[in-house]
Short mmCIF file of C-alpha atoms and ligand atoms in Angstrom, two decimals:
data_model
loop_
_atom_site.label_atom_id
_atom_site.label_comp_id
_atom_site.label_asym_id
_atom_site.label_seq_id
_atom_site.Cartn_x
_atom_site.Cartn_y
_atom_site.Cartn_z
CA VAL A 1 38.97 -100.28 59.74
CA THR A 2 41.29 -97.66 59.13
CA LEU A 3 44.17 -97.05 60.89
CA PRO A 4 44.96 -93.51 62.24
CA SER A 5 47.70 -91.86 60.26
CA GLY A 6 50.38 -92.07 63.13
CA PHE A 7 50.66 -92.71 66.85
CA PRO A 8 49.57 -90.51 69.76
CA PRO A 9 53.02 -88.80 71.12
CA PRO A 10 54.35 -90.53 74.44
CA GLU A 11 53.05 -88.78 77.54
CA VAL A 12 55.61 -89.02 80.09
CA PRO A 13 57.01 -86.16 82.62
CA ALA A 14 60.17 -84.43 81.07
CA ALA A 15 63.16 -85.36 83.41
CA ASP A 16 64.12 -81.45 83.86
CA ALA A 17 60.43 -80.52 84.48
CA VAL A 18 60.33 -82.54 87.83
CA PRO A 19 61.91 -81.48 91.47
CA PRO A 20 65.20 -83.05 91.88
CA LEU A 21 64.79 -85.59 94.97
CA ARG A 22 67.59 -86.58 96.90
CA TRP A 23 67.82 -90.56 96.88
CA GLY A 24 69.32 -93.25 99.04
CA ILE A 25 70.23 -96.53 97.42
CA ILE A 26 69.60 -99.92 99.52
CA GLY A 27 71.46 -103.12 98.12
CA PRO A 28 74.11 -102.04 95.74
CA GLY A 29 73.85 -105.22 93.71
CA GLU A 30 73.49 -105.51 89.71
CA ILE A 31 70.08 -103.49 89.40
CA ALA A 32 71.34 -100.91 91.71
CA ALA A 33 74.30 -100.16 89.29
CA VAL A 34 72.37 -99.87 86.35
CA PHE A 35 69.68 -97.68 88.07
CA ALA A 36 72.35 -95.40 89.13
CA GLY A 37 74.06 -94.81 85.90
CA SER A 38 70.82 -94.60 84.06
CA VAL A 39 69.53 -91.86 86.53
CA LEU A 40 72.61 -89.78 86.69
CA ALA A 41 72.59 -89.87 82.64
CA HIS A 42 69.10 -89.30 82.06
CA THR A 43 67.45 -87.40 84.93
CA ARG A 44 68.00 -84.47 87.44
CA GLN A 45 67.80 -86.74 90.48
CA ARG A 46 70.42 -86.76 92.89
CA ILE A 47 71.80 -89.91 94.63
CA THR A 48 72.84 -88.39 98.08
CA ALA A 49 73.81 -91.95 100.08
CA VAL A 50 74.05 -95.91 99.52
CA SER A 51 73.84 -98.70 102.23
CA SER A 52 75.08 -102.17 102.17
CA ARG A 53 75.26 -104.72 104.83
CA SER A 54 78.99 -104.30 104.16
CA LEU A 55 80.31 -100.60 104.23
CA ASP A 56 83.25 -101.62 101.97
CA ARG A 57 80.94 -102.33 99.18
CA ALA A 58 78.76 -99.30 99.63
CA THR A 59 82.09 -97.20 99.33
CA ALA A 60 83.21 -99.27 96.40
CA PHE A 61 79.47 -98.17 94.68
CA ALA A 62 79.76 -94.69 95.82
CA GLY A 63 82.93 -94.26 94.50
CA ARG A 64 82.07 -95.51 91.32
CA PHE A 65 78.93 -93.33 91.15
CA GLY A 66 79.86 -90.26 92.60
CA ILE A 67 77.40 -91.08 95.85
CA PRO A 68 78.54 -88.57 98.86
CA VAL A 69 77.67 -90.66 101.60
CA PRO A 70 78.30 -94.68 101.72
CA LEU A 71 76.94 -96.38 104.91
CA GLY A 72 76.98 -99.96 106.41
CA SER A 73 73.28 -100.09 107.55
CA VAL A 74 69.72 -99.62 106.41
CA GLU A 75 69.22 -97.97 109.55
CA GLU A 76 71.67 -95.32 109.05
CA LEU A 77 70.50 -94.60 105.56
CA VAL A 78 66.70 -93.92 106.38
CA ALA A 79 67.32 -91.98 109.42
CA ARG A 80 69.22 -89.10 106.90
CA ALA A 81 67.77 -86.04 106.57
CA ASP A 82 69.29 -85.65 103.20
CA VAL A 83 67.42 -88.34 101.86
CA ASP A 84 63.89 -88.02 100.37
CA VAL A 85 63.61 -91.13 98.75
CA VAL A 86 65.04 -94.67 98.72
CA TYR A 87 65.37 -97.22 96.39
CA VAL A 88 65.16 -100.65 97.62
CA ALA A 89 67.57 -102.71 95.24
CA THR A 90 68.25 -105.68 97.37
CA GLN A 91 67.45 -109.20 96.45
CA GLN A 92 63.26 -109.76 96.75
CA HIS A 93 63.17 -111.92 99.66
CA VAL A 94 64.62 -109.19 101.74
CA HIS A 95 62.54 -106.18 100.56
CA ASP A 96 60.45 -105.85 103.32
CA GLY A 97 62.72 -104.64 105.91
CA PRO A 98 64.46 -101.97 104.24
CA ALA A 99 61.19 -100.97 102.74
CA LEU A 100 59.14 -100.94 105.83
CA ALA A 101 62.01 -98.97 107.73
CA ALA A 102 62.08 -96.21 105.36
CA ILE A 103 58.41 -96.08 105.36
CA ALA A 104 58.56 -95.62 109.06
CA ALA A 105 61.26 -93.25 108.42
CA GLY A 106 58.94 -91.09 106.59
CA LYS A 107 60.52 -91.64 103.11
CA HIS A 108 59.07 -92.15 99.85
CA VAL A 109 60.29 -96.01 98.64
CA LEU A 110 60.76 -97.02 95.01
CA ILE A 111 60.93 -101.03 95.46
CA GLU A 112 62.51 -103.33 92.91
CA LYS A 113 60.29 -105.96 91.24
CA PRO A 114 58.29 -107.91 92.57
CA LEU A 115 57.78 -105.53 95.37
CA ALA A 116 57.23 -108.66 97.70
CA ILE A 117 57.55 -112.73 97.20
CA THR A 118 54.12 -112.92 98.14
CA ALA A 119 50.86 -110.80 97.98
CA ALA A 120 50.42 -110.82 101.43
CA ARG A 121 53.80 -109.54 102.37
CA ALA A 122 53.45 -106.80 99.49
CA ASP A 123 50.04 -105.61 100.76
CA ARG A 124 51.30 -105.22 104.27
CA ILE A 125 54.29 -102.99 102.72
CA LEU A 126 51.72 -100.68 100.49
CA THR A 127 49.25 -100.33 103.62
CA ALA A 128 52.32 -98.84 105.67
CA GLY A 129 53.08 -96.72 103.02
CA ARG A 130 49.47 -95.45 103.03
CA ALA A 131 49.35 -94.99 106.68
CA ALA A 132 52.65 -92.95 106.99
CA GLY A 133 51.56 -91.00 104.21
CA VAL A 134 54.36 -91.53 101.92
CA LEU A 135 54.71 -92.77 98.02
CA VAL A 136 55.29 -96.65 97.56
CA MET A 137 55.97 -97.58 94.29
CA GLU A 138 56.88 -100.93 92.71
CA ALA A 139 59.87 -100.55 90.11
CA MET A 140 57.50 -102.01 87.43
CA TRP A 141 59.47 -99.50 85.11
CA THR A 142 58.15 -100.93 81.98
CA ARG A 143 54.67 -99.05 82.91
CA TYR A 144 56.95 -95.67 82.85
CA LEU A 145 58.23 -96.24 79.29
CA PRO A 146 57.06 -93.69 76.62
CA GLN A 147 55.99 -96.66 74.54
CA ALA A 148 53.67 -98.02 77.65
CA SER A 149 52.17 -94.49 77.68
CA ILE A 150 51.04 -94.93 73.70
CA ILE A 151 49.57 -98.13 74.69
CA ARG A 152 47.22 -96.65 77.35
CA ARG A 153 46.48 -93.84 74.53
CA LEU A 154 45.61 -96.03 72.08
CA VAL A 155 43.48 -98.40 74.34
CA ALA A 156 41.79 -95.27 75.87
CA ASP A 157 41.11 -94.12 72.35
CA GLY A 158 39.69 -97.46 71.29
CA VAL A 159 41.85 -97.85 68.47
CA LEU A 160 42.01 -101.55 68.99
CA GLY A 161 38.49 -102.29 69.58
CA GLU A 162 37.71 -104.71 72.03
CA ILE A 163 40.54 -106.49 73.28
CA ARG A 164 40.16 -110.44 73.02
CA LEU A 165 43.73 -111.83 73.24
CA VAL A 166 46.87 -110.66 75.00
CA GLN A 167 49.71 -112.82 74.75
CA ALA A 168 53.22 -111.88 76.27
CA GLU A 169 56.53 -114.19 77.04
CA HIS A 170 59.42 -113.75 79.13
CA ALA A 171 62.04 -116.50 79.24
CA GLN A 172 65.52 -116.45 79.83
CA TYR A 173 68.40 -119.05 79.86
CA PHE A 174 70.05 -118.69 83.54
CA PRO A 175 73.16 -121.36 84.59
CA PRO A 176 72.49 -123.68 87.80
CA GLY A 177 73.32 -121.65 90.98
CA HIS A 178 72.10 -118.20 89.65
CA ARG A 179 69.94 -116.54 92.68
CA LEU A 180 66.85 -117.64 90.61
CA PHE A 181 67.32 -121.27 91.21
CA SER A 182 67.23 -120.29 95.28
CA PRO A 183 63.60 -120.76 96.95
CA GLU A 184 65.35 -119.02 99.92
CA ALA A 185 66.20 -116.22 97.92
CA GLY A 186 62.57 -115.76 96.31
CA GLY A 187 63.56 -117.22 92.99
CA GLY A 188 61.61 -118.72 90.29
CA ALA A 189 60.55 -117.63 86.73
CA LEU A 190 57.32 -116.28 87.71
CA LEU A 191 58.09 -113.64 90.23
CA ASP A 192 61.47 -112.47 88.27
CA LEU A 193 60.17 -112.83 84.56
CA GLY A 194 56.70 -113.79 84.42
CA ILE A 195 55.46 -110.52 86.46
CA TYR A 196 56.41 -108.40 83.18
CA PRO A 197 53.92 -110.45 81.25
CA PHE A 198 51.64 -110.61 84.37
CA ALA A 199 51.82 -107.07 84.38
CA PHE A 200 51.54 -106.16 80.98
CA ALA A 201 48.32 -108.40 80.56
CA SER A 202 46.74 -106.91 83.98
CA GLY A 203 47.00 -103.43 82.62
CA LEU A 204 44.99 -104.03 79.38
CA LEU A 205 42.55 -106.57 80.96
CA GLY A 206 42.17 -106.14 84.58
CA GLU A 207 41.09 -109.27 86.53
CA PRO A 208 40.62 -112.61 84.95
CA ALA A 209 37.54 -114.17 85.61
CA SER A 210 39.23 -117.52 85.65
CA SER A 211 42.91 -119.11 85.00
CA ALA A 212 45.05 -121.96 84.86
CA THR A 213 48.64 -122.74 84.71
CA SER A 214 50.57 -125.57 83.89
CA GLY A 215 54.62 -126.07 84.16
CA SER A 216 57.27 -127.45 85.84
CA LEU A 217 59.44 -127.20 88.80
CA ALA A 218 63.64 -127.23 88.96
CA PRO A 219 65.09 -129.68 91.13
CA SER A 220 65.63 -126.88 93.45
CA GLY A 221 61.96 -126.29 94.08
CA VAL A 222 61.09 -123.12 92.20
CA ASP A 223 59.08 -122.63 89.36
CA ALA A 224 61.48 -123.37 85.89
CA GLN A 225 58.98 -122.91 83.50
CA SER A 226 54.94 -122.36 83.04
CA VAL A 227 52.34 -121.38 80.68
CA THR A 228 49.54 -119.18 82.53
CA VAL A 229 46.02 -118.87 80.62
CA GLN A 230 43.76 -116.32 82.10
CA THR A 231 40.31 -116.28 80.85
CA PHE A 232 38.15 -112.69 81.33
CA ALA A 233 34.38 -112.56 82.01
CA ASN A 234 33.78 -111.12 78.34
CA GLY A 235 35.82 -114.46 77.30
CA ALA A 236 38.92 -112.32 76.05
CA GLN A 237 41.68 -114.00 77.02
CA ALA A 238 45.84 -113.69 78.13
CA VAL A 239 48.50 -116.41 77.39
CA LEU A 240 51.60 -115.59 79.49
CA SER A 241 54.70 -117.57 79.63
CA THR A 242 58.08 -117.67 81.48
CA GLY A 243 60.93 -119.74 81.98
CA LEU A 244 64.61 -119.91 83.56
CA LEU A 245 65.93 -122.67 81.12
CA ALA A 246 65.76 -121.36 77.65
CA LYS A 247 65.84 -117.90 75.93
CA SER A 248 62.36 -116.67 74.34
CA PRO A 249 61.66 -113.95 71.83
CA LEU A 250 60.38 -111.90 74.71
CA ALA A 251 57.28 -111.00 72.65
CA ALA A 252 53.84 -109.44 73.21
CA PHE A 253 51.00 -108.40 71.46
CA VAL A 254 47.36 -107.16 72.48
CA ALA A 255 44.67 -108.64 69.36
CA GLY A 256 41.71 -106.13 69.43
CA THR A 257 38.63 -106.52 66.96
CA SER A 258 39.55 -103.31 65.06
CA ALA A 259 43.41 -103.52 65.12
CA LEU A 260 46.46 -105.88 66.46
CA LEU A 261 49.27 -103.84 68.48
CA GLU A 262 52.67 -105.37 68.78
CA VAL A 263 55.30 -104.45 71.17
CA HIS A 264 58.61 -104.82 69.40
CA ALA A 265 60.87 -107.41 71.25
CA PRO A 266 62.27 -107.33 73.89
CA PHE A 267 58.44 -106.06 75.07
CA PHE A 268 59.35 -104.88 78.19
CA LEU A 269 62.43 -102.57 77.19
CA PRO A 270 62.28 -99.03 75.29
CA THR A 271 61.34 -100.65 71.65
CA GLY A 272 58.74 -99.48 69.39
CA LEU A 273 55.60 -100.61 68.29
CA THR A 274 53.34 -101.86 65.31
CA LEU A 275 49.49 -101.55 64.49
CA SER A 276 48.22 -103.21 62.09
CA ASP A 277 44.69 -103.25 60.73
CA ASP A 278 41.86 -105.91 60.95
CA GLN A 279 42.83 -107.57 57.34
CA LEU A 280 44.79 -110.53 56.86
CA PHE A 281 47.02 -108.62 54.19
CA GLY A 282 45.88 -105.13 55.52
CA SER A 283 48.28 -102.25 56.13
CA SER A 284 50.24 -101.53 59.32
CA ILE A 285 52.25 -98.70 61.05
CA SER A 286 54.99 -98.49 62.86
CA TRP A 287 56.61 -96.43 65.92
CA THR A 288 60.31 -96.70 67.19
CA ASP A 289 61.51 -95.41 70.32
CA SER A 290 64.23 -92.72 69.15
CA SER A 291 64.69 -91.09 72.45
CA GLY A 292 68.25 -92.56 72.86
CA ILE A 293 67.60 -93.74 76.27
CA PRO A 294 67.95 -97.75 75.17
CA ALA A 295 67.58 -101.02 76.87
CA HIS A 296 67.78 -100.82 80.78
CA GLN A 297 68.36 -97.08 80.74
CA GLY A 298 64.95 -97.05 80.63
CA LEU A 299 65.00 -97.43 84.44
CA SER A 300 65.68 -93.77 84.57
CA TYR A 301 61.77 -93.22 83.35
CA GLN A 302 60.73 -94.45 86.57
CA ALA A 303 62.93 -92.21 88.74
CA THR A 304 61.35 -89.36 87.02
CA ALA A 305 57.77 -90.64 87.20
CA LEU A 306 58.19 -91.06 90.89
CA ALA A 307 59.43 -87.22 91.51
CA SER A 308 56.35 -86.17 89.39
CA ILE A 309 54.10 -88.07 91.43
CA VAL A 310 55.55 -86.88 94.81
CA ALA A 311 54.94 -83.24 93.23
CA GLY A 312 51.36 -84.14 93.01
CA GLY A 313 51.07 -85.34 96.41
CA ALA A 314 49.68 -88.71 95.54
CA VAL A 315 50.90 -91.90 97.40
CA GLU A 316 50.35 -94.50 94.64
CA SER A 317 51.35 -94.43 91.03
CA PRO A 318 48.60 -93.14 88.69
CA VAL A 319 49.70 -96.17 86.05
CA HIS A 320 50.28 -98.94 88.87
CA SER A 321 48.23 -98.37 91.86
CA HIS A 322 48.45 -100.38 94.88
CA ALA A 323 45.46 -102.61 94.37
CA GLU A 324 46.54 -103.56 91.09
CA THR A 325 50.08 -104.03 92.51
CA VAL A 326 48.71 -106.64 95.07
CA ALA A 327 46.40 -108.07 92.63
CA ILE A 328 49.24 -108.88 90.08
CA ALA A 329 51.05 -110.47 93.18
CA ARG A 330 47.97 -112.49 94.08
CA ARG A 331 48.00 -113.72 90.59
CA LEU A 332 51.51 -114.87 90.60
CA ASP A 333 50.70 -116.55 93.84
CA THR A 334 48.11 -118.83 92.19
CA ALA A 335 50.43 -119.58 89.63
CA ARG A 336 53.38 -120.72 91.83
CA HIS A 337 50.92 -122.60 93.80
CA ALA A 338 49.06 -124.39 91.26
CA LEU A 339 52.78 -125.57 89.99
CA GLY A 340 53.61 -126.82 93.83
CA PHE A 341 56.12 -124.15 94.71
CA ARG A 342 55.32 -122.45 98.10
CA PHE A 343 57.92 -120.39 100.34
CA ALA A 344 58.81 -121.25 103.57
CA GLY A 345 56.17 -120.09 106.26
CA GLU A 346 54.03 -118.50 103.63
CA GLU A 347 50.97 -119.31 104.93
CA GLN A 348 51.46 -117.78 108.31
CA VAL A 349 50.74 -114.19 107.98
CA SER A 350 51.69 -113.24 111.35
CA GLY A 351 54.70 -114.55 111.04
CA VAL A 352 55.59 -112.44 107.67
CA PRO A 353 59.72 -112.28 107.80
CA THR A 354 60.56 -108.80 107.55
CA GLY A 355 63.82 -109.60 105.66
N1 NAP B 1 64.44 -103.98 86.83
C1 NAP B 1 64.84 -104.71 86.09
O1 NAP B 1 65.07 -104.54 84.87
C2 NAP B 1 65.58 -105.82 87.01
C3 NAP B 1 66.69 -106.52 86.76
C4 NAP B 1 67.21 -107.52 87.40
C5 NAP B 1 66.92 -107.56 88.91
N2 NAP B 1 65.95 -106.75 89.37
C6 NAP B 1 65.25 -107.11 90.57
O2 NAP B 1 66.32 -106.29 91.61
C7 NAP B 1 66.54 -106.80 92.99
C8 NAP B 1 68.00 -107.19 93.14
O3 NAP B 1 68.12 -107.82 92.14
P1 NAP B 1 70.00 -108.01 91.31
O4 NAP B 1 70.17 -108.92 90.44
O5 NAP B 1 70.46 -106.88 91.67
O6 NAP B 1 70.34 -108.59 92.95
P2 NAP B 1 71.58 -108.78 93.42
O7 NAP B 1 73.16 -108.35 92.60
O8 NAP B 1 71.91 -110.49 93.69
O9 NAP B 1 71.72 -108.33 95.14
C9 NAP B 1 71.60 -107.13 95.28
C10 NAP B 1 71.53 -106.62 96.75
O10 NAP B 1 70.87 -107.33 97.63
C11 NAP B 1 71.29 -107.49 99.08
N3 NAP B 1 71.44 -108.61 99.65
C12 NAP B 1 71.23 -110.13 98.98
N4 NAP B 1 70.88 -111.24 99.61
C13 NAP B 1 70.64 -110.67 100.94
C14 NAP B 1 70.22 -110.90 102.43
N5 NAP B 1 70.06 -112.06 102.13
N6 NAP B 1 69.89 -110.02 103.01
C15 NAP B 1 69.94 -108.87 102.81
N7 NAP B 1 70.40 -108.13 101.80
C16 NAP B 1 70.54 -109.04 100.78
C17 NAP B 1 72.90 -107.03 98.50
O11 NAP B 1 73.27 -106.00 99.22
P3 NAP B 1 74.25 -105.93 100.50
O12 NAP B 1 75.06 -104.96 99.62
O13 NAP B 1 73.60 -105.36 101.27
O14 NAP B 1 74.81 -107.49 100.70
C18 NAP B 1 72.93 -107.46 97.12
O15 NAP B 1 74.09 -106.21 96.73
C19 NAP B 1 65.29 -108.23 92.48
O16 NAP B 1 64.19 -107.93 93.00
C20 NAP B 1 65.38 -108.37 91.28
O17 NAP B 1 64.47 -108.58 90.76
C21 NAP B 1 65.18 -105.94 88.20
#
């Protein structure tokens, strides 16, 4: 098989080609700060308000990013006429309350990943969004990077042939006491880190016919380390690993019958791609992201994408549908349950905590 002479160009909306929406941020913690900085640096989106349970924290965050309106409650933020879209950046066990409040107030919503800690809770939020006619999107930001659009194009054009094996892994070292070790805070490796490998495989291979997960729990009860093997109807497989105990290379590849595609590590950040032909000692071509938007600055792409989708009138993302968001959450539920980790009250659908 002969490789193409080069990579297709990325297909992402230009930041200055989409309408500037007015954003309100809920939960001014670690990721909210990175998001705010990247949005202000790389998009024409505006941030008009921020809310925290603590008005002091909201005021400090507002001062840092030049946000005009700091607020002390979710209710005040979602009620504001000068907020078009709400970014929910609280810890994941408390995404539901702010997300449902924003939807009820008629706002579009971008919700940090994982959208919710179980598939049932994710489905509840997304169903409410569709009923209200607003856009609800999980902040699976990797899907909106330039390299993700190139991968989609290569697959759609058949450059890889038939995909036979996808491998992706995301493990990092976290010290004991980190929120990821807390079952009450929706912790565990799968929900925070494993979601990236799961989403990567899902975008390429869809719904597995079967899956098996093996791994171990931390003393606190959350999943500490695991490997999931998914097998698809045509025999293709995905090997997805994650963990909180030791840093891994953060690698991902897609092996097709015509070509091998490797995403440069860390695969979930803006990095680059290498495409190799089907020969053991064959040739390869590479593409490097030269946008000047490195690492987590890439969170900005999803803000521009959201504004573009809102402008088109859709209520879900064309590259990360509600059905797929819930399906990935269900696969994460299944993997977590296989390891013996369940959240308190998880089975009581009518008792879904609203956070
Ligand atoms: N995309 C990425 O690369 C990335 C990276 C890291 C994290 N994340 C995701 O972003 C989310 C936040 O993570 P983070 O590291 O930024 O967390 P964090 O800084 O520990 O917390 C974020 C905010 O959550 C709110 N919060 C915490 N516990 C709460 C509770 N019991 N009730 C109500 N609000 C509570 C707090 O808001 P108040 O100010 O109101 O107290 C806090 O400021 C998580 O879902 C995480 O998975 C994404």
